[in-house]
Amino acid sequence: MHVNKVHHVTTITQVAKDLGEDEDWLRDVANEMEIEDGVIWVYGVGEDGIQAFTDFGIENLTELVRMYKESPGLLKRWPPE
């Protein structure tokens, strides 16, 4: 039996604040992530949804941020506007 061990997620808004990154740029970086990478969408009543990350997802996103900063040409919108 599979047991989900995720007990919380952190929204992209909070992750951007914690990492000191532009939220729109971070969304562009996170677009290539899959659910297996620790990213999910959270929906509420009347909301379009917001991207959120498990702790594992934040680690993966942080690695992507490092990669894109080392090779800015990989992402079209770098540096952030």
Short mmCIF file of C-alpha atoms in Angstrom, two decimals:
data_model
loop_
_atom_site.label_atom_id
_atom_site.label_comp_id
_atom_site.label_asym_id
_atom_site.label_seq_id
_atom_site.Cartn_x
_atom_site.Cartn_y
_atom_site.Cartn_z
CA MET A 1 0.00 0.00 0.00
CA HIS A 2 1.31 3.43 -0.98
CA VAL A 3 1.34 6.01 1.79
CA ASN A 4 1.70 9.66 0.84
CA LYS A 5 4.35 11.17 3.07
CA VAL A 6 3.77 14.77 1.97
CA HIS A 7 2.20 16.67 4.84
CA HIS A 8 2.55 20.22 3.51
CA VAL A 9 3.37 22.21 0.40
CA THR A 10 4.66 25.75 -0.08
CA THR A 11 3.20 28.12 -2.67
CA ILE A 12 5.35 29.57 -5.41
CA THR A 13 4.76 33.03 -3.94
CA GLN A 14 6.33 31.97 -0.64
CA VAL A 15 9.16 30.06 -2.34
CA ALA A 16 10.01 33.14 -4.44
CA LYS A 17 10.08 35.26 -1.29
CA ASP A 18 12.22 32.71 0.58
CA LEU A 19 14.69 32.42 -2.32
CA GLY A 20 14.72 36.16 -3.03
CA GLU A 21 13.69 35.53 -6.65
CA ASP A 22 11.21 37.19 -8.97
CA GLU A 23 7.99 35.15 -8.86
CA ASP A 24 7.26 35.43 -12.60
CA TRP A 25 10.79 34.32 -13.46
CA LEU A 26 10.51 31.45 -10.98
CA ARG A 27 7.28 30.35 -12.69
CA ASP A 28 9.16 30.22 -16.00
CA VAL A 29 11.85 28.08 -14.40
CA ALA A 30 9.30 25.78 -12.72
CA ASN A 31 7.38 25.20 -15.97
CA GLU A 32 9.64 22.29 -16.88
CA MET A 33 9.00 20.49 -13.59
CA GLU A 34 6.71 17.45 -13.36
CA ILE A 35 4.73 16.05 -10.44
CA GLU A 36 7.56 13.57 -9.84
CA ASP A 37 9.82 16.59 -9.24
CA GLY A 38 7.66 17.74 -6.33
CA VAL A 39 5.41 20.36 -7.95
CA ILE A 40 1.61 20.34 -7.74
CA TRP A 41 -1.29 22.69 -8.45
CA VAL A 42 -3.58 23.67 -5.56
CA TYR A 43 -7.14 24.72 -6.35
CA GLY A 44 -9.68 26.48 -4.19
CA VAL A 45 -13.22 27.73 -4.66
CA GLY A 46 -13.32 30.24 -7.50
CA GLU A 47 -9.54 30.12 -8.02
CA ASP A 48 -7.53 29.28 -11.13
CA GLY A 49 -5.03 27.41 -9.00
CA ILE A 50 -1.56 28.14 -7.68
CA GLN A 51 1.66 26.25 -8.11
CA ALA A 52 3.06 24.73 -4.94
CA PHE A 53 6.05 22.60 -4.03
CA THR A 54 6.90 19.83 -1.62
CA ASP A 55 10.21 20.10 0.21
CA PHE A 56 11.68 17.84 -2.49
CA GLY A 57 10.21 20.17 -5.11
CA ILE A 58 11.85 23.20 -3.51
CA GLU A 59 15.20 21.39 -3.63
CA ASN A 60 14.69 20.60 -7.32
CA LEU A 61 13.57 24.14 -8.09
CA THR A 62 16.59 25.58 -6.27
CA GLU A 63 18.84 23.39 -8.42
CA LEU A 64 17.08 24.61 -11.59
CA VAL A 65 17.54 28.22 -10.45
CA ARG A 66 21.26 27.59 -9.98
CA MET A 67 21.49 25.95 -13.40
CA TYR A 68 19.70 28.83 -15.16
CA LYS A 69 21.81 31.44 -13.40
CA GLU A 70 24.99 29.65 -14.48
CA SER A 71 23.71 29.39 -18.09
CA PRO A 72 21.28 32.30 -18.61
CA GLY A 73 20.82 31.53 -22.30
CA LEU A 74 18.83 28.40 -21.40
CA LEU A 75 15.83 30.52 -20.33
CA LYS A 76 14.35 33.18 -22.57
CA ARG A 77 13.31 35.66 -19.87
CA TRP A 78 16.67 36.00 -18.08
CA PRO A 79 17.48 38.38 -16.56
CA PRO A 80 14.08 39.14 -15.05
CA GLU A 81 12.44 42.32 -16.30
#
